[in-house]
């Protein structure tokens, strides 16, 4: 093996003199250099610890999710294949009946009526939430600092209020005898609304529930909309105005194309949240009057716990989860397709 010496001239610490050093490098005849310094990693990929670090960080959250959600879900699925009523519960009997609970529900007209009602209920809420939340988000972007802060505080208070507390407030507002809404309508000239029972009719009951859900959901959409608007360059607005675009044209040509992922994700989140709404519907009128305001979550609870047909209630819950799962699969498919286009 040949040893090559290379002359390197460096600046001497003393002025006017040059220091000459020689570097010796062991190399092969083909010109390859010596071995890497000790302690350096010879491979090009990350180490085993680096590859496992993300999974180890996700492990606690995964275990908590499996414990809090996975195990109850498994128990619900197992319960849906059982005939569990009051007799079986008292005598501690386990009677497996296969898919009988599912067959009974899928051939029951009431189940499909509740499903259709849930779909219409969800669509109405989501449209109102997205339109109102988008308008409030646009308003936040146009207001000054002080007025924006006031509106943001009001939105946060509405968003932070517990669901049961908000439902109780709305029940008081629409009370037939002491409700503020009836009193205001009576003072405005609608004297027929004096003493009107809002919970006696399915449409007026749904009106209260929809108003409550929309009121509590607008802040989420508004804050996300305002955050998305801050990412759009101002030059795009100026260019659109120079071309003579009005407010509607600016929204359709500038805002919506840039915030399309936001609208898509927020809309699907609202569909899921509204479709599985339980507290608002049940606390207002327990699915009444005459079960005409039942949605699928309320129907599953009333059939299972109140009716003590726990197997049927579990089957309704599983069918609801399957519907939401199909919706989520459709959502992820659109998101993946959109990422590929980008």
PDB file of C-alpha atoms in Angstrom, residues 22-245:
ATOM      1  CA  UNK A  22       2.526  17.269   5.600  1.00  0.00           C
ATOM      2  CA  UNK A  23      -0.661  15.224   5.672  1.00  0.00           C
ATOM      3  CA  UNK A  24      -0.396  11.518   5.435  1.00  0.00           C
ATOM      4  CA  UNK A  25      -3.339   9.554   4.298  1.00  0.00           C
ATOM      5  CA  UNK A  26      -3.556   5.881   3.884  1.00  0.00           C
ATOM      6  CA  UNK A  27      -5.302   5.048   0.723  1.00  0.00           C
ATOM      7  CA  UNK A  28      -5.541   2.251  -1.722  1.00  0.00           C
ATOM      8  CA  UNK A  29      -4.299   2.317  -5.240  1.00  0.00           C
ATOM      9  CA  UNK A  30      -7.709   3.171  -6.612  1.00  0.00           C
ATOM     10  CA  UNK A  31      -7.700   6.469  -4.732  1.00  0.00           C
ATOM     11  CA  UNK A  32     -10.143   5.572  -1.982  1.00  0.00           C
ATOM     12  CA  UNK A  33      -9.703   7.302   1.335  1.00  0.00           C
ATOM     13  CA  UNK A  34      -9.187   5.773   4.745  1.00  0.00           C
ATOM     14  CA  UNK A  35     -11.783   4.498   7.114  1.00  0.00           C
ATOM     15  CA  UNK A  36     -14.335   6.791   8.739  1.00  0.00           C
ATOM     16  CA  UNK A  37     -13.579   8.216  12.161  1.00  0.00           C
ATOM     17  CA  UNK A  38     -14.399   6.047  15.110  1.00  0.00           C
ATOM     18  CA  UNK A  39     -17.961   6.381  16.372  1.00  0.00           C
ATOM     19  CA  UNK A  40     -19.492   7.464  13.044  1.00  0.00           C
ATOM     20  CA  UNK A  41     -22.450   5.495  11.650  1.00  0.00           C
ATOM     21  CA  UNK A  42     -21.490   3.505   8.566  1.00  0.00           C
ATOM     22  CA  UNK A  43     -25.040   2.900   7.342  1.00  0.00           C
ATOM     23  CA  UNK A  44     -27.039   5.552   5.529  1.00  0.00           C
ATOM     24  CA  UNK A  45     -30.411   4.931   7.231  1.00  0.00           C
ATOM     25  CA  UNK A  46     -31.631   6.006  10.681  1.00  0.00           C
ATOM     26  CA  UNK A  47     -30.857   3.912  13.707  1.00  0.00           C
ATOM     27  CA  UNK A  48     -33.340   1.526  15.285  1.00  0.00           C
ATOM     28  CA  UNK A  49     -34.038   3.906  18.160  1.00  0.00           C
ATOM     29  CA  UNK A  50     -34.806   6.743  15.768  1.00  0.00           C
ATOM     30  CA  UNK A  51     -37.243   4.585  13.821  1.00  0.00           C
ATOM     31  CA  UNK A  52     -39.028   3.379  16.963  1.00  0.00           C
ATOM     32  CA  UNK A  53     -39.241   6.802  18.650  1.00  0.00           C
ATOM     33  CA  UNK A  54     -42.504   7.962  16.925  1.00  0.00           C
ATOM     34  CA  UNK A  55     -44.253   4.693  17.759  1.00  0.00           C
ATOM     35  CA  UNK A  56     -43.113   4.835  21.372  1.00  0.00           C
ATOM     36  CA  UNK A  57     -44.448   8.382  21.665  1.00  0.00           C
ATOM     37  CA  UNK A  58     -47.812   7.282  20.240  1.00  0.00           C
ATOM     38  CA  UNK A  59     -48.016   4.195  22.453  1.00  0.00           C
ATOM     39  CA  UNK A  60     -49.578   5.842  25.573  1.00  0.00           C
ATOM     40  CA  UNK A  61     -52.302   7.573  23.558  1.00  0.00           C
ATOM     41  CA  UNK A  62     -52.969   4.357  21.620  1.00  0.00           C
ATOM     42  CA  UNK A  63     -53.308   2.293  24.788  1.00  0.00           C
ATOM     43  CA  UNK A  64     -55.619   4.885  26.366  1.00  0.00           C
ATOM     44  CA  UNK A  65     -57.789   4.927  23.231  1.00  0.00           C
ATOM     45  CA  UNK A  66     -58.019   1.140  23.155  1.00  0.00           C
ATOM     46  CA  UNK A  67     -58.925   1.023  26.834  1.00  0.00           C
ATOM     47  CA  UNK A  68     -61.533   3.801  26.750  1.00  0.00           C
ATOM     48  CA  UNK A  69     -63.025   3.223  23.300  1.00  0.00           C
ATOM     49  CA  UNK A  70     -61.875  -0.112  21.936  1.00  0.00           C
ATOM     50  CA  UNK A  71     -63.029  -2.319  24.788  1.00  0.00           C
ATOM     51  CA  UNK A  72     -66.525  -0.741  25.109  1.00  0.00           C
ATOM     52  CA  UNK A  73     -66.887  -1.046  21.332  1.00  0.00           C
ATOM     53  CA  UNK A  74     -66.047  -4.751  21.461  1.00  0.00           C
ATOM     54  CA  UNK A  75     -68.552  -5.266  24.280  1.00  0.00           C
ATOM     55  CA  UNK A  76     -71.228  -3.422  22.326  1.00  0.00           C
ATOM     56  CA  UNK A  77     -70.633  -5.579  19.256  1.00  0.00           C
ATOM     57  CA  UNK A  78     -70.825  -8.764  21.344  1.00  0.00           C
ATOM     58  CA  UNK A  79     -73.975  -7.514  23.050  1.00  0.00           C
ATOM     59  CA  UNK A  80     -75.626  -6.875  19.682  1.00  0.00           C
ATOM     60  CA  UNK A  81     -75.548 -10.639  18.987  1.00  0.00           C
ATOM     61  CA  UNK A  82     -77.344 -11.472  22.240  1.00  0.00           C
ATOM     62  CA  UNK A  83     -80.936 -11.584  23.376  1.00  0.00           C
ATOM     63  CA  UNK A  84     -80.517  -9.537  26.530  1.00  0.00           C
ATOM     64  CA  UNK A  85     -83.718  -8.307  28.154  1.00  0.00           C
ATOM     65  CA  UNK A  86     -84.833  -7.910  31.768  1.00  0.00           C
ATOM     66  CA  UNK A  87     -85.154 -11.681  32.366  1.00  0.00           C
ATOM     67  CA  UNK A  88     -81.692 -12.489  31.071  1.00  0.00           C
ATOM     68  CA  UNK A  89     -80.222  -9.583  33.030  1.00  0.00           C
ATOM     69  CA  UNK A  90     -81.773 -10.670  36.332  1.00  0.00           C
ATOM     70  CA  UNK A  91     -80.945 -14.351  35.886  1.00  0.00           C
ATOM     71  CA  UNK A  92     -77.450 -13.631  34.491  1.00  0.00           C
ATOM     72  CA  UNK A  93     -78.165 -15.558  31.307  1.00  0.00           C
ATOM     73  CA  UNK A  94     -76.287 -15.182  28.049  1.00  0.00           C
ATOM     74  CA  UNK A  95     -78.469 -16.049  25.065  1.00  0.00           C
ATOM     75  CA  UNK A  96     -76.811 -15.719  21.678  1.00  0.00           C
ATOM     76  CA  UNK A  97     -79.232 -15.084  18.832  1.00  0.00           C
ATOM     77  CA  UNK A  98     -76.871 -14.371  15.948  1.00  0.00           C
ATOM     78  CA  UNK A  99     -78.011 -11.663  13.554  1.00  0.00           C
ATOM     79  CA  UNK A 100     -81.633 -11.637  14.759  1.00  0.00           C
ATOM     80  CA  UNK A 101     -81.301  -8.171  16.301  1.00  0.00           C
ATOM     81  CA  UNK A 102     -79.917  -6.789  13.048  1.00  0.00           C
ATOM     82  CA  UNK A 103     -82.592  -8.498  10.958  1.00  0.00           C
ATOM     83  CA  UNK A 104     -85.300  -7.119  13.235  1.00  0.00           C
ATOM     84  CA  UNK A 105     -84.008  -3.566  12.901  1.00  0.00           C
ATOM     85  CA  UNK A 106     -83.289  -3.682   9.178  1.00  0.00           C
ATOM     86  CA  UNK A 107     -86.848  -4.871   8.521  1.00  0.00           C
ATOM     87  CA  UNK A 108     -88.431  -2.439  11.001  1.00  0.00           C
ATOM     88  CA  UNK A 109     -90.078   0.616   9.358  1.00  0.00           C
ATOM     89  CA  UNK A 110     -89.499   2.651  12.511  1.00  0.00           C
ATOM     90  CA  UNK A 111     -85.731   2.165  12.243  1.00  0.00           C
ATOM     91  CA  UNK A 112     -85.681   3.477   8.680  1.00  0.00           C
ATOM     92  CA  UNK A 113     -87.954   6.364   9.628  1.00  0.00           C
ATOM     93  CA  UNK A 114     -85.557   7.336  12.412  1.00  0.00           C
ATOM     94  CA  UNK A 115     -82.600   6.944  10.023  1.00  0.00           C
ATOM     95  CA  UNK A 116     -84.187   9.209   7.427  1.00  0.00           C
ATOM     96  CA  UNK A 117     -85.081  11.732  10.103  1.00  0.00           C
ATOM     97  CA  UNK A 118     -81.483  11.664  11.371  1.00  0.00           C
ATOM     98  CA  UNK A 119     -80.114  12.287   7.874  1.00  0.00           C
ATOM     99  CA  UNK A 120     -82.435  15.260   7.248  1.00  0.00           C
ATOM    100  CA  UNK A 121     -81.735  16.606  10.730  1.00  0.00           C
ATOM    101  CA  UNK A 122     -77.982  16.381  10.090  1.00  0.00           C
ATOM    102  CA  UNK A 123     -78.141  18.051   6.677  1.00  0.00           C
ATOM    103  CA  UNK A 124     -80.185  21.002   7.958  1.00  0.00           C
ATOM    104  CA  UNK A 125     -77.828  21.547  10.877  1.00  0.00           C
ATOM    105  CA  UNK A 126     -74.638  21.247   8.828  1.00  0.00           C
ATOM    106  CA  UNK A 127     -75.848  23.690   6.160  1.00  0.00           C
ATOM    107  CA  UNK A 128     -76.857  26.262   8.765  1.00  0.00           C
ATOM    108  CA  UNK A 129     -73.637  25.772  10.747  1.00  0.00           C
ATOM    109  CA  UNK A 130     -71.326  26.074   7.740  1.00  0.00           C
ATOM    110  CA  UNK A 131     -73.091  29.103   6.266  1.00  0.00           C
ATOM    111  CA  UNK A 132     -73.398  30.947   9.587  1.00  0.00           C
ATOM    112  CA  UNK A 133     -69.906  30.015  10.745  1.00  0.00           C
ATOM    113  CA  UNK A 134     -68.380  31.121   7.436  1.00  0.00           C
ATOM    114  CA  UNK A 135     -70.147  34.482   7.600  1.00  0.00           C
ATOM    115  CA  UNK A 136     -69.015  35.041  11.186  1.00  0.00           C
ATOM    116  CA  UNK A 137     -65.454  34.083  10.208  1.00  0.00           C
ATOM    117  CA  UNK A 138     -65.524  36.601   7.369  1.00  0.00           C
ATOM    118  CA  UNK A 139     -66.838  39.202   9.800  1.00  0.00           C
ATOM    119  CA  UNK A 140     -63.966  38.500  12.201  1.00  0.00           C
ATOM    120  CA  UNK A 141     -61.527  39.139   9.370  1.00  0.00           C
ATOM    121  CA  UNK A 142     -63.071  42.541   8.609  1.00  0.00           C
ATOM    122  CA  UNK A 143     -63.532  43.914  12.123  1.00  0.00           C
ATOM    123  CA  UNK A 144     -61.046  46.038  14.013  1.00  0.00           C
ATOM    124  CA  UNK A 145     -59.037  44.698  16.911  1.00  0.00           C
ATOM    125  CA  UNK A 146     -61.401  45.818  19.684  1.00  0.00           C
ATOM    126  CA  UNK A 147     -64.631  44.636  18.061  1.00  0.00           C
ATOM    127  CA  UNK A 148     -62.928  41.412  16.939  1.00  0.00           C
ATOM    128  CA  UNK A 149     -61.894  40.747  20.532  1.00  0.00           C
ATOM    129  CA  UNK A 150     -65.439  41.331  21.793  1.00  0.00           C
ATOM    130  CA  UNK A 151     -66.885  38.963  19.206  1.00  0.00           C
ATOM    131  CA  UNK A 152     -64.229  36.338  19.914  1.00  0.00           C
ATOM    132  CA  UNK A 153     -65.016  36.433  23.645  1.00  0.00           C
ATOM    133  CA  UNK A 154     -68.733  35.991  22.889  1.00  0.00           C
ATOM    134  CA  UNK A 155     -67.975  33.041  20.621  1.00  0.00           C
ATOM    135  CA  UNK A 156     -65.719  31.439  23.213  1.00  0.00           C
ATOM    136  CA  UNK A 157     -68.409  31.751  25.886  1.00  0.00           C
ATOM    137  CA  UNK A 158     -70.931  30.032  23.623  1.00  0.00           C
ATOM    138  CA  UNK A 159     -68.429  27.347  22.703  1.00  0.00           C
ATOM    139  CA  UNK A 160     -67.242  26.701  26.261  1.00  0.00           C
ATOM    140  CA  UNK A 161     -70.697  26.358  27.788  1.00  0.00           C
ATOM    141  CA  UNK A 162     -71.412  22.733  28.787  1.00  0.00           C
ATOM    142  CA  UNK A 163     -74.020  21.006  26.659  1.00  0.00           C
ATOM    143  CA  UNK A 164     -76.352  20.201  29.555  1.00  0.00           C
ATOM    144  CA  UNK A 165     -76.171  23.784  30.840  1.00  0.00           C
ATOM    145  CA  UNK A 166     -76.889  25.193  27.385  1.00  0.00           C
ATOM    146  CA  UNK A 167     -79.801  22.784  26.945  1.00  0.00           C
ATOM    147  CA  UNK A 168     -81.239  23.857  30.299  1.00  0.00           C
ATOM    148  CA  UNK A 169     -80.976  27.529  29.319  1.00  0.00           C
ATOM    149  CA  UNK A 170     -82.790  26.905  26.037  1.00  0.00           C
ATOM    150  CA  UNK A 171     -85.491  24.942  27.868  1.00  0.00           C
ATOM    151  CA  UNK A 172     -86.055  27.973  30.090  1.00  0.00           C
ATOM    152  CA  UNK A 173     -86.027  30.374  27.162  1.00  0.00           C
ATOM    153  CA  UNK A 174     -88.792  28.436  25.376  1.00  0.00           C
ATOM    154  CA  UNK A 175     -90.819  27.565  28.466  1.00  0.00           C
ATOM    155  CA  UNK A 176     -94.550  27.821  27.793  1.00  0.00           C
ATOM    156  CA  UNK A 177     -95.368  29.896  30.908  1.00  0.00           C
ATOM    157  CA  UNK A 178     -92.230  31.758  31.927  1.00  0.00           C
ATOM    158  CA  UNK A 179     -90.168  31.639  28.756  1.00  0.00           C
ATOM    159  CA  UNK A 180     -88.573  34.834  27.468  1.00  0.00           C
ATOM    160  CA  UNK A 181     -89.237  33.913  23.829  1.00  0.00           C
ATOM    161  CA  UNK A 182     -93.005  33.669  24.302  1.00  0.00           C
ATOM    162  CA  UNK A 183     -93.029  36.942  26.235  1.00  0.00           C
ATOM    163  CA  UNK A 184     -91.088  38.788  23.505  1.00  0.00           C
ATOM    164  CA  UNK A 185     -93.314  37.407  20.731  1.00  0.00           C
ATOM    165  CA  UNK A 186     -96.398  38.399  22.717  1.00  0.00           C
ATOM    166  CA  UNK A 187     -95.055  41.937  23.171  1.00  0.00           C
ATOM    167  CA  UNK A 188     -94.355  42.173  19.430  1.00  0.00           C
ATOM    168  CA  UNK A 189     -97.977  41.418  18.595  1.00  0.00           C
ATOM    169  CA  UNK A 190     -98.056  37.625  18.242  1.00  0.00           C
ATOM    170  CA  UNK A 191    -100.506  37.183  21.096  1.00  0.00           C
ATOM    171  CA  UNK A 192    -101.217  33.621  20.042  1.00  0.00           C
ATOM    172  CA  UNK A 193     -97.712  32.702  21.230  1.00  0.00           C
ATOM    173  CA  UNK A 194     -98.635  33.552  24.814  1.00  0.00           C
ATOM    174  CA  UNK A 195     -98.465  30.235  26.676  1.00  0.00           C
ATOM    175  CA  UNK A 196     -97.487  28.327  23.533  1.00  0.00           C
ATOM    176  CA  UNK A 197     -95.944  24.917  24.262  1.00  0.00           C
ATOM    177  CA  UNK A 198     -92.956  24.549  21.951  1.00  0.00           C
ATOM    178  CA  UNK A 199     -92.470  20.906  22.905  1.00  0.00           C
ATOM    179  CA  UNK A 200     -95.950  19.817  21.860  1.00  0.00           C
ATOM    180  CA  UNK A 201     -95.050  19.669  18.170  1.00  0.00           C
ATOM    181  CA  UNK A 202     -92.219  17.800  16.447  1.00  0.00           C
ATOM    182  CA  UNK A 203     -91.304  20.744  14.203  1.00  0.00           C
ATOM    183  CA  UNK A 204     -91.133  23.306  16.997  1.00  0.00           C
ATOM    184  CA  UNK A 205     -89.155  20.839  19.111  1.00  0.00           C
ATOM    185  CA  UNK A 206     -86.707  20.292  16.282  1.00  0.00           C
ATOM    186  CA  UNK A 207     -86.511  24.068  15.841  1.00  0.00           C
ATOM    187  CA  UNK A 208     -85.257  24.449  19.422  1.00  0.00           C
ATOM    188  CA  UNK A 209     -82.793  21.572  19.065  1.00  0.00           C
ATOM    189  CA  UNK A 210     -81.433  22.858  15.742  1.00  0.00           C
ATOM    190  CA  UNK A 211     -81.106  26.396  17.111  1.00  0.00           C
ATOM    191  CA  UNK A 212     -79.178  25.058  20.106  1.00  0.00           C
ATOM    192  CA  UNK A 213     -76.802  22.903  18.034  1.00  0.00           C
ATOM    193  CA  UNK A 214     -76.147  25.656  15.496  1.00  0.00           C
ATOM    194  CA  UNK A 215     -75.518  28.207  18.251  1.00  0.00           C
ATOM    195  CA  UNK A 216     -72.959  25.929  19.930  1.00  0.00           C
ATOM    196  CA  UNK A 217     -71.242  24.901  16.663  1.00  0.00           C
ATOM    197  CA  UNK A 218     -70.779  28.280  14.963  1.00  0.00           C
ATOM    198  CA  UNK A 219     -67.692  29.261  17.034  1.00  0.00           C
ATOM    199  CA  UNK A 220     -65.675  26.252  15.825  1.00  0.00           C
ATOM    200  CA  UNK A 221     -66.322  27.035  12.168  1.00  0.00           C
ATOM    201  CA  UNK A 222     -65.848  30.783  12.660  1.00  0.00           C
ATOM    202  CA  UNK A 223     -62.476  30.469  14.385  1.00  0.00           C
ATOM    203  CA  UNK A 224     -61.213  27.996  11.784  1.00  0.00           C
ATOM    204  CA  UNK A 225     -62.450  30.227   9.000  1.00  0.00           C
ATOM    205  CA  UNK A 226     -60.730  33.271  10.462  1.00  0.00           C
ATOM    206  CA  UNK A 227     -57.490  31.323  10.939  1.00  0.00           C
ATOM    207  CA  UNK A 228     -57.637  30.174   7.313  1.00  0.00           C
ATOM    208  CA  UNK A 229     -58.260  33.696   6.038  1.00  0.00           C
ATOM    209  CA  UNK A 230     -55.078  34.940   7.695  1.00  0.00           C
ATOM    210  CA  UNK A 231     -53.044  32.563   5.505  1.00  0.00           C
ATOM    211  CA  UNK A 232     -54.277  34.030   2.209  1.00  0.00           C
ATOM    212  CA  UNK A 233     -51.864  36.674   0.816  1.00  0.00           C
ATOM    213  CA  UNK A 234     -53.353  40.166   0.596  1.00  0.00           C
ATOM    214  CA  UNK A 235     -52.007  40.499  -2.931  1.00  0.00           C
ATOM    215  CA  UNK A 236     -54.672  38.065  -4.128  1.00  0.00           C
ATOM    216  CA  UNK A 237     -57.438  40.303  -2.766  1.00  0.00           C
ATOM    217  CA  UNK A 238     -55.868  43.364  -4.341  1.00  0.00           C
ATOM    218  CA  UNK A 239     -55.521  41.654  -7.707  1.00  0.00           C
ATOM    219  CA  UNK A 240     -59.151  40.529  -7.594  1.00  0.00           C
ATOM    220  CA  UNK A 241     -60.363  44.047  -6.744  1.00  0.00           C
ATOM    221  CA  UNK A 242     -58.286  45.508  -9.569  1.00  0.00           C
ATOM    222  CA  UNK A 243     -60.078  43.119 -11.917  1.00  0.00           C
ATOM    223  CA  UNK A 244     -63.395  44.496 -10.693  1.00  0.00           C
ATOM    224  CA  UNK A 245     -64.388  41.526  -8.536  1.00  0.00           C
TER     225      UNK A 245
END
